Amino acid sequence: MKLYCLSGHPTLPCNVLKFKSTTIMLDCGLDMTSVLNFIPLPLVHSSRLSTLPSWIMKDGNTILEKGFKDCAGRVFIDSLPEFCLPEKELLDLSTVDVILISNYHCMMALPYITEHTGFTGTVYTTEPTLQIARLLMEELVHFIERVPKDQSAVYWKSKEMWRLLPSSLKDAVDVTTWKPCYNIQDVNAALSKVQLVGYSQKIELFGAVQITPLSSGYSLGSCNWIIQSHYEKVSCVSGSSLLTTHPQPMEQSSLKNSDVLILTGLTQIPTANPDGMLGEFCSNLAMTIRSGGNVLVPCYPSGVVYDLLECLYQFIDSASLNSTPFYFISPVANSSLEFSQIFAEWLCQSKQSKVYLPEPPFPHAELIQTNKLKHYSSVYGDFSNDFKQPCVVFTGHPSLRFGDVVHFMELWGKSSLNTIIFTEPDFSYVDALAPFQPLAMKCVYCPIDTRLNFIQVNKLLKELQPLHLVCPEQYTQPPPSQVHRSDLMLDVQMPLMAYKRCSVLTLPFRRSFERIEILPQLADSLMPIEMKPGVSVATISATLHSKDNKHVLQPPLKTMVPPLSKKRKRVIEESTELKAPKPLLSGTIPVELFLATLHKNGITEVKMEDTSEGHILHLQEEDTLIQLEDDSTHIICDNNESLRSTLRDLVLRFLQKL
Amino acid sequence: MPEIKVTPLGAGQDVGRSCILVSIGGKNVMLDCGMHMGFNDDRRFPDFSYITQNGRLTEFLDCVIVSHFHLDHCGALPYMSEMVGYDGPIYMTHPTKAICPILLEDFRKITVDKKGETNFFTSQMIKDCMKKVTAVNLHQTVQVDDELEIKAYYAGHVLGAAMFQIKVGAESVVYTGDYNMTPDRHLGAAWIDKCRPDIVISESTYATTIRDSKRCRERDFLKKVHETVERGGKVLIPVFALGRAQELCILLETFWERMNLKAPIYFSTGLTEKANHYYKLFITWTNQKIRKTFVQRNMFEFKHIKPFDRSYTDNPGPMVVFATPGMLHAGQSLQIFKKWAGNDKNMVILPGYCVQGTVGYKILNGQRKLEMEGRNTLEVKMQVEYMSFSAHADAKGIMQLIRMAEPRNVLLVHGEAKKMEFLKQKIEQEFSVNCYMPANGETTTITTNPNIPVDISLSLLKRESVPGALPDPKKPRIMHGTLIMKDNSLRLVSSEQALKELGLVEHHLRFTCRVHIQDPHSEQDTLNKIYSHLKTVLKDSSIQHLPDGTLMVESILIKVSTASEDPSTKILLVSWTYQDEELGSYLSTLLRKGLPSS
């Protein structure tokens, strides 16, 4: 059993498990941090961005220089942003049978994996994950495609230039594997390969393994996967949360008794407490509005934004923000808000019981109804008419490289009254802001990452007790920025295997058993012998039928009557092949009893001789020797087949047969 | 022999008060717990005393499963759990769990508040009953206990309707509840995988009907409504608040829109809006088309359909009214019916099945003079139309479901005996499986013969499956091994491993035969002769010379020595173990016949 690790990003994993003749891909996360190296894509022409100076290299390579811009000492690629894909060369992706998705963030590389690679398998995930992933992908494609950009940077990816690149790019994962965004056709094609599953549904793969998604508590429809056969169990814990937010709580007990637990997707901000961050978010927001400034919240169109809106719903009155407009701008804003209301089955208990009333589970329905929250597909059109300041704007993309957020950065960045509040934990806010420097706008960093922190995961692993643990190498040491914080790493008893991008791990499994079924007719024909109290054995000779990795034992075929033909010999041979082999023997022959038996069968003249190991019986009349020892019997006789078979049968009487 | 027992307490050769007991693998499961619309006495509820004469049911049932929210499937639930007494788990889907208590409360109000019956369940009992309910998702495998698991499949029919698979070990039963195999305007079609259950328990409401296309029926319906409205008549459509009502509303709404009609459409009782809310929030349970477009346009927000007020009954002019309940047996629909029945311009359209004993049933069967309470008779002059809109599978659909699931037996419930008989024959003919149709209280026993799961050592499985070359998957292979039975575990291992595990020492049994042959040549020559002789006789066996001058045939050793007294006589020592008995005995006999003189 092997694990191929195609991504080095701990929260956006992409591992491939080879298990019992199946090849299973676990998640296909897309590392988007690469886009931070690119110049932002403004919605309207930005004179500031377009007049940024070119990057001056020490040795003055002008061809390369043209493709880079310099902003406040940082270098950016002047081109459409590109993403860091999972490794495609480590194994042939067309051999992947199934892809299991744990949550919509870990699905963003799917079109790269399923399209143009020869992939012919099935993707399994839950309905909310599929719907929201579709929204995220549509938004991404929309953001990138609506601002056509001429490709000024062309040469930066060529090998010769590599050593000349700025250090931020040189340190990054192999830039030659970076790829531009997929298009909407690829998204549709990829998502059409999805097969929907429900929590705790047992799905058979090729009769060989069973997979089961379990609620992971992180986002709508997010799940951990169990991959098991009758004897082995692998649990994949990816992006789980123990906090009470909107999704159904994490199912833990089914993860017990795993042989291997693959752990990915822990919190990216282990030092921040999500509840505290939420409080800070509200107070900073209120403060800015009160002083007449605007608040910009870069966010994804689904996920934490629901919690932020719910938090504001409770906060608006007490902070007297009743007249402040809240805008949610995304090409999929409406869909996201609507979709969130129809997944009752996937929500936490309190939200479920609201649906039973029947009321919408999320209070943003009320915010929309009372006109406090308005959603728009972009800053164009209706929004520009309705737009009133001071206001709060939720919009994407959190990287600040594309999407409507770029427009607001250009618009509000120069005023110190305004505030940008970072809540999404995926991008470093310093890097995100770099191409907008110098900025006058206030910046607040309240990352909300509800995934497991180290205290929670260490406790969880102590309860689950997997025999082996597999995790990204980042979790085996404190974060590089806080080397002394030994509490910010895994602390577990079980053997641990760490991986990085392109690792191939051999998982410590020794399979020794397989499930087989016996037909009742065959079972009836068995003759069990009790060997010890409570232990019986029976010898089986049967025909084995194997189909779709299922094995069934049926009663052996009756030996065919050999047809009279020239090929008689062959037929005889075939029929002997069908006969059961002789059983193994066990036990010791009691000499006295054996002698008595010989007597009964008319063999009377027996001379017995003791040896160091046993006895030698000499049947004088027949000139036959029988050597009897504790665990062996040797019959030496002359040309007397009938005597030999009699003796054989007598000996067998005293032995157990297996 | 393991067996599965099925006993209908209700819905056996009947429609109404569905309640079926299943015993499988030592577990007892109650499927549905409904009431009968046609009765107002004890026969209204299933006869739970069948399960036990004295008291509570908890210890006799492992779980109760409710397929959907129609009262003939869940109407007796609070009575069973709170008045008879049951504290175990009750399973239903989320929409059913949401809607079921509302309909129960409605039913209770009509029965207690309007008809003044006592000894009926109370609102509190409905609440307490619902607390015992666990909601399940589609396809989720719910482990009721270590052995019993259940799984829900989409059934169409009404919002949240499900079919359930009940499984213990290798044995399983599928209960369809009510289902619909063709998608309609608001719901999808039932679906199940090829799960090969021992029994499918199927409804058979429309056992003998093969319905024409839905489109024709819809056109017919719209035509009739339109005509009546055009001539100034009133149309009464008795419906149940959830289900058909929404489908017909969507139909009329789009028709009104297209034809630009002005006659008002009303929907009775406050339930409507609430009901539509449920459809909006559980949109994932509706059909593909509605789910796809719901963000842009929610099909359950109606423009033309307004809430009804009792005072509108006497308004002049045409109107269309949807009123509950659907079988005209009580409530608002019956009240409106009484007022409008006398006018031949008016029309009542019954879009669903009516149970025997209800007013709906009577007028559908041509009765035009009805005896009402207080010895009044009501003369029905209005037109009576029946349109089969109820979302049950027709004969074709039932056959289709059986084809999908591939059961070993079929059991029919929820239908009329005569019709069932017809379908039973058809099923037995087409699928050559047994088909049963027990009456209420009658037990059907089916013996199952499940395979026995055993753990086989991988080395044994692999050894047998690769005999040298690649195995031929079409040719069954022979497998020999030893089955060890210990502490309820069954393991199949090779005999050698079995010996080892049992702590036994192998006893070697060996035979050596002395064979005298006449051969004047040297020992080596004799050996070579034997070699070539055996080579021609045993074509497929491995024969080889060993360095110490012995010949090995498979694992049988042959040694040649010269007799001391006569150099032309050679003594062959043929030696084999008991495991090679066949070949050893064959060889010694063969050699005894001497070597061919070549």
mmCIF file of N, CA, C and O in Angstrom, chain B residues 454-499:
data_model
loop_
_atom_site.group_PDB
_atom_site.id
_atom_site.type_symbol
_atom_site.label_atom_id
_atom_site.label_comp_id
_atom_site.label_asym_id
_atom_site.label_seq_id
_atom_site.Cartn_x
_atom_site.Cartn_y
_atom_site.Cartn_z
ATOM 1 N N VAL B 454 -16.482 -15.876 5.594
ATOM 2 C CA VAL B 454 -15.352 -16.537 6.232
ATOM 3 C C VAL B 454 -14.116 -15.705 5.924
ATOM 4 O O VAL B 454 -14.016 -15.087 4.880
ATOM 5 N N ASP B 455 -13.178 -15.685 6.862
ATOM 6 C CA ASP B 455 -11.909 -15.010 6.608
ATOM 7 C C ASP B 455 -10.948 -16.010 6.002
ATOM 8 O O ASP B 455 -10.678 -17.048 6.599
ATOM 9 N N ILE B 456 -10.405 -15.687 4.868
ATOM 10 C CA ILE B 456 -9.467 -16.611 4.245
ATOM 11 C C ILE B 456 -8.083 -15.999 4.282
ATOM 12 O O ILE B 456 -7.932 -14.791 4.097
ATOM 13 N N SER B 457 -7.099 -16.808 4.582
ATOM 14 C CA SER B 457 -5.745 -16.257 4.632
ATOM 15 C C SER B 457 -5.345 -15.902 3.215
ATOM 16 O O SER B 457 -5.600 -16.635 2.267
ATOM 17 N N LEU B 458 -4.728 -14.729 3.108
ATOM 18 C CA LEU B 458 -4.405 -14.186 1.801
ATOM 19 C C LEU B 458 -3.450 -15.098 1.053
ATOM 20 O O LEU B 458 -3.537 -15.266 -0.155
ATOM 21 N N SER B 459 -2.535 -15.735 1.812
ATOM 22 C CA SER B 459 -1.558 -16.592 1.149
ATOM 23 C C SER B 459 -2.271 -17.772 0.491
ATOM 24 O O SER B 459 -1.913 -18.185 -0.603
ATOM 25 N N LEU B 460 -3.286 -18.266 1.148
ATOM 26 C CA LEU B 460 -4.029 -19.390 0.567
ATOM 27 C C LEU B 460 -4.780 -18.933 -0.690
ATOM 28 O O LEU B 460 -4.729 -19.585 -1.724
ATOM 29 N N LEU B 461 -5.430 -17.777 -0.580
ATOM 30 C CA LEU B 461 -6.198 -17.270 -1.713
ATOM 31 C C LEU B 461 -5.290 -16.997 -2.903
ATOM 32 O O LEU B 461 -5.581 -17.333 -4.036
ATOM 33 N N LYS B 462 -4.152 -16.391 -2.631
ATOM 34 C CA LYS B 462 -3.227 -16.028 -3.701
ATOM 35 C C LYS B 462 -2.606 -17.273 -4.295
ATOM 36 O O LYS B 462 -2.403 -17.383 -5.484
ATOM 37 N N ARG B 463 -2.283 -18.237 -3.420
ATOM 38 C CA ARG B 463 -1.631 -19.440 -3.898
ATOM 39 C C ARG B 463 -2.522 -20.159 -4.891
ATOM 40 O O ARG B 463 -2.099 -20.557 -5.954
ATOM 41 N N GLU B 464 -3.762 -20.251 -4.512
ATOM 42 C CA GLU B 464 -4.660 -21.007 -5.370
ATOM 43 C C GLU B 464 -4.978 -20.249 -6.647
ATOM 44 O O GLU B 464 -5.276 -20.837 -7.659
ATOM 45 N N SER B 465 -4.944 -18.934 -6.540
ATOM 46 C CA SER B 465 -5.399 -18.198 -7.700
ATOM 47 C C SER B 465 -4.291 -18.038 -8.738
ATOM 48 O O SER B 465 -4.560 -17.671 -9.860
ATOM 49 N N VAL B 466 -3.057 -18.277 -8.385
ATOM 50 C CA VAL B 466 -1.996 -18.163 -9.381
ATOM 51 C C VAL B 466 -1.241 -19.480 -9.468
ATOM 52 O O VAL B 466 -0.177 -19.637 -8.887
ATOM 53 N N PRO B 467 -1.757 -20.474 -10.157
ATOM 54 C CA PRO B 467 -1.029 -21.722 -10.301
ATOM 55 C C PRO B 467 -0.063 -21.608 -11.465
ATOM 56 O O PRO B 467 -0.355 -22.032 -12.576
ATOM 57 N N GLY B 468 1.046 -21.009 -11.200
ATOM 58 C CA GLY B 468 2.042 -20.861 -12.252
ATOM 59 C C GLY B 468 1.718 -19.724 -13.180
ATOM 60 O O GLY B 468 2.222 -18.622 -13.010
ATOM 61 N N ALA B 469 0.833 -19.973 -14.107
ATOM 62 C CA ALA B 469 0.523 -18.953 -15.094
ATOM 63 C C ALA B 469 -0.603 -18.055 -14.594
ATOM 64 O O ALA B 469 -1.074 -18.196 -13.463
ATOM 65 N N LEU B 470 -1.030 -17.161 -15.437
ATOM 66 C CA LEU B 470 -2.157 -16.313 -15.085
ATOM 67 C C LEU B 470 -3.418 -17.156 -14.975
ATOM 68 O O LEU B 470 -3.642 -18.043 -15.799
ATOM 69 N N PRO B 471 -4.242 -16.912 -14.001
ATOM 70 C CA PRO B 471 -5.440 -17.740 -13.861
ATOM 71 C C PRO B 471 -6.448 -17.381 -14.945
ATOM 72 O O PRO B 471 -6.518 -16.238 -15.394
ATOM 73 N N ASP B 472 -7.193 -18.333 -15.336
ATOM 74 C CA ASP B 472 -8.267 -18.092 -16.281
ATOM 75 C C ASP B 472 -9.504 -17.718 -15.476
ATOM 76 O O ASP B 472 -10.047 -18.526 -14.731
ATOM 77 N N PRO B 473 -9.935 -16.475 -15.591
ATOM 78 C CA PRO B 473 -11.025 -16.027 -14.705
ATOM 79 C C PRO B 473 -12.324 -16.788 -14.956
ATOM 80 O O PRO B 473 -13.187 -16.837 -14.100
ATOM 81 N N LYS B 474 -12.450 -17.374 -16.141
ATOM 82 C CA LYS B 474 -13.709 -18.051 -16.434
ATOM 83 C C LYS B 474 -13.744 -19.438 -15.839
ATOM 84 O O LYS B 474 -14.792 -20.009 -15.594
ATOM 85 N N LYS B 475 -12.586 -19.982 -15.622
ATOM 86 C CA LYS B 475 -12.539 -21.350 -15.131
ATOM 87 C C LYS B 475 -12.507 -21.331 -13.607
ATOM 88 O O LYS B 475 -11.628 -20.719 -13.011
ATOM 89 N N PRO B 476 -13.477 -21.956 -12.992
ATOM 90 C CA PRO B 476 -13.462 -21.985 -11.536
ATOM 91 C C PRO B 476 -12.221 -22.730 -11.042
ATOM 92 O O PRO B 476 -11.772 -23.693 -11.668
ATOM 93 N N ARG B 477 -11.691 -22.251 -9.961
ATOM 94 C CA ARG B 477 -10.487 -22.890 -9.447
ATOM 95 C C ARG B 477 -10.831 -23.749 -8.250
ATOM 96 O O ARG B 477 -11.816 -23.548 -7.573
ATOM 97 N N ILE B 478 -9.954 -24.714 -8.015
ATOM 98 C CA ILE B 478 -10.181 -25.595 -6.891
ATOM 99 C C ILE B 478 -9.383 -25.071 -5.708
ATOM 100 O O ILE B 478 -8.250 -24.625 -5.871
ATOM 101 N N MET B 479 -9.998 -25.100 -4.580
ATOM 102 C CA MET B 479 -9.302 -24.607 -3.405
ATOM 103 C C MET B 479 -9.406 -25.633 -2.289
ATOM 104 O O MET B 479 -10.467 -26.222 -2.071
ATOM 105 N N HIS B 480 -8.290 -25.872 -1.641
ATOM 106 C CA HIS B 480 -8.285 -26.801 -0.518
ATOM 107 C C HIS B 480 -7.750 -26.076 0.698
ATOM 108 O O HIS B 480 -6.754 -25.368 0.602
ATOM 109 N N GLY B 481 -8.384 -26.265 1.788
ATOM 110 C CA GLY B 481 -7.892 -25.608 2.988
ATOM 111 C C GLY B 481 -8.588 -26.169 4.206
ATOM 112 O O GLY B 481 -9.379 -27.112 4.119
ATOM 113 N N THR B 482 -8.279 -25.565 5.324
ATOM 114 C CA THR B 482 -8.873 -26.020 6.568
ATOM 115 C C THR B 482 -9.621 -24.864 7.202
ATOM 116 O O THR B 482 -9.101 -23.751 7.300
ATOM 117 N N LEU B 483 -10.836 -25.133 7.575
ATOM 118 C CA LEU B 483 -11.654 -24.114 8.210
ATOM 119 C C LEU B 483 -11.508 -24.252 9.720
ATOM 120 O O LEU B 483 -11.747 -25.330 10.267
ATOM 121 N N ILE B 484 -11.072 -23.195 10.357
ATOM 122 C CA ILE B 484 -10.938 -23.237 11.820
ATOM 123 C C ILE B 484 -12.100 -22.460 12.427
ATOM 124 O O ILE B 484 -12.306 -21.290 12.105
ATOM 125 N N MET B 485 -12.849 -23.090 13.276
ATOM 126 C CA MET B 485 -13.981 -22.437 13.922
ATOM 127 C C MET B 485 -13.656 -22.237 15.384
ATOM 128 O O MET B 485 -13.444 -23.205 16.108
ATOM 129 N N LYS B 486 -13.578 -20.997 15.768
ATOM 130 C CA LYS B 486 -13.133 -20.703 17.120
ATOM 131 C C LYS B 486 -13.790 -19.405 17.575
ATOM 132 O O LYS B 486 -13.740 -18.412 16.845
ATOM 133 N N ASP B 487 -14.375 -19.386 18.713
ATOM 134 C CA ASP B 487 -15.037 -18.186 19.266
ATOM 135 C C ASP B 487 -15.839 -17.431 18.221
ATOM 136 O O ASP B 487 -15.589 -16.250 17.975
ATOM 137 N N ASN B 488 -16.745 -18.065 17.541
ATOM 138 C CA ASN B 488 -17.599 -17.392 16.555
ATOM 139 C C ASN B 488 -16.853 -16.883 15.340
ATOM 140 O O ASN B 488 -17.433 -16.176 14.525
ATOM 141 N N SER B 489 -15.558 -17.142 15.235
ATOM 142 C CA SER B 489 -14.879 -16.680 14.040
ATOM 143 C C SER B 489 -14.618 -17.872 13.139
ATOM 144 O O SER B 489 -14.390 -18.988 13.602
ATOM 145 N N LEU B 490 -14.715 -17.614 11.868
ATOM 146 C CA LEU B 490 -14.471 -18.667 10.887
ATOM 147 C C LEU B 490 -13.279 -18.239 10.051
ATOM 148 O O LEU B 490 -13.301 -17.173 9.441
ATOM 149 N N ARG B 491 -12.244 -19.070 10.060
ATOM 150 C CA ARG B 491 -11.089 -18.704 9.248
ATOM 151 C C ARG B 491 -10.675 -19.878 8.390
ATOM 152 O O ARG B 491 -10.600 -21.011 8.857
ATOM 153 N N LEU B 492 -10.404 -19.570 7.147
ATOM 154 C CA LEU B 492 -9.991 -20.615 6.218
ATOM 155 C C LEU B 492 -8.506 -20.425 5.948
ATOM 156 O O LEU B 492 -8.087 -19.378 5.471
ATOM 157 N N VAL B 493 -7.706 -21.430 6.291
ATOM 158 C CA VAL B 493 -6.264 -21.313 6.103
ATOM 159 C C VAL B 493 -5.764 -22.590 5.440
ATOM 160 O O VAL B 493 -6.491 -23.581 5.322
ATOM 161 N N SER B 494 -4.507 -22.561 5.031
ATOM 162 C CA SER B 494 -3.937 -23.773 4.465
ATOM 163 C C SER B 494 -3.771 -24.789 5.594
ATOM 164 O O SER B 494 -3.689 -24.436 6.764
ATOM 165 N N SER B 495 -3.706 -26.062 5.238
ATOM 166 C CA SER B 495 -3.617 -27.101 6.260
ATOM 167 C C SER B 495 -2.366 -26.940 7.121
ATOM 168 O O SER B 495 -2.398 -27.134 8.324
ATOM 169 N N GLU B 496 -1.258 -26.540 6.457
ATOM 170 C CA GLU B 496 -0.014 -26.364 7.216
ATOM 171 C C GLU B 496 -0.201 -25.302 8.288
ATOM 172 O O GLU B 496 0.195 -25.469 9.437
ATOM 173 N N GLN B 497 -0.837 -24.189 7.868
ATOM 174 C CA GLN B 497 -1.019 -23.103 8.824
ATOM 175 C C GLN B 497 -1.972 -23.516 9.930
ATOM 176 O O GLN B 497 -1.771 -23.150 11.092
ATOM 177 N N ALA B 498 -2.982 -24.307 9.559
ATOM 178 C CA ALA B 498 -3.933 -24.774 10.565
ATOM 179 C C ALA B 498 -3.218 -25.597 11.625
ATOM 180 O O ALA B 498 -3.441 -25.415 12.830
ATOM 181 N N LEU B 499 -2.322 -26.490 11.177
ATOM 182 C CA LEU B 499 -1.556 -27.299 12.126
ATOM 183 C C LEU B 499 -0.792 -26.412 13.082
ATOM 184 O O LEU B 499 -0.819 -26.585 14.297
#
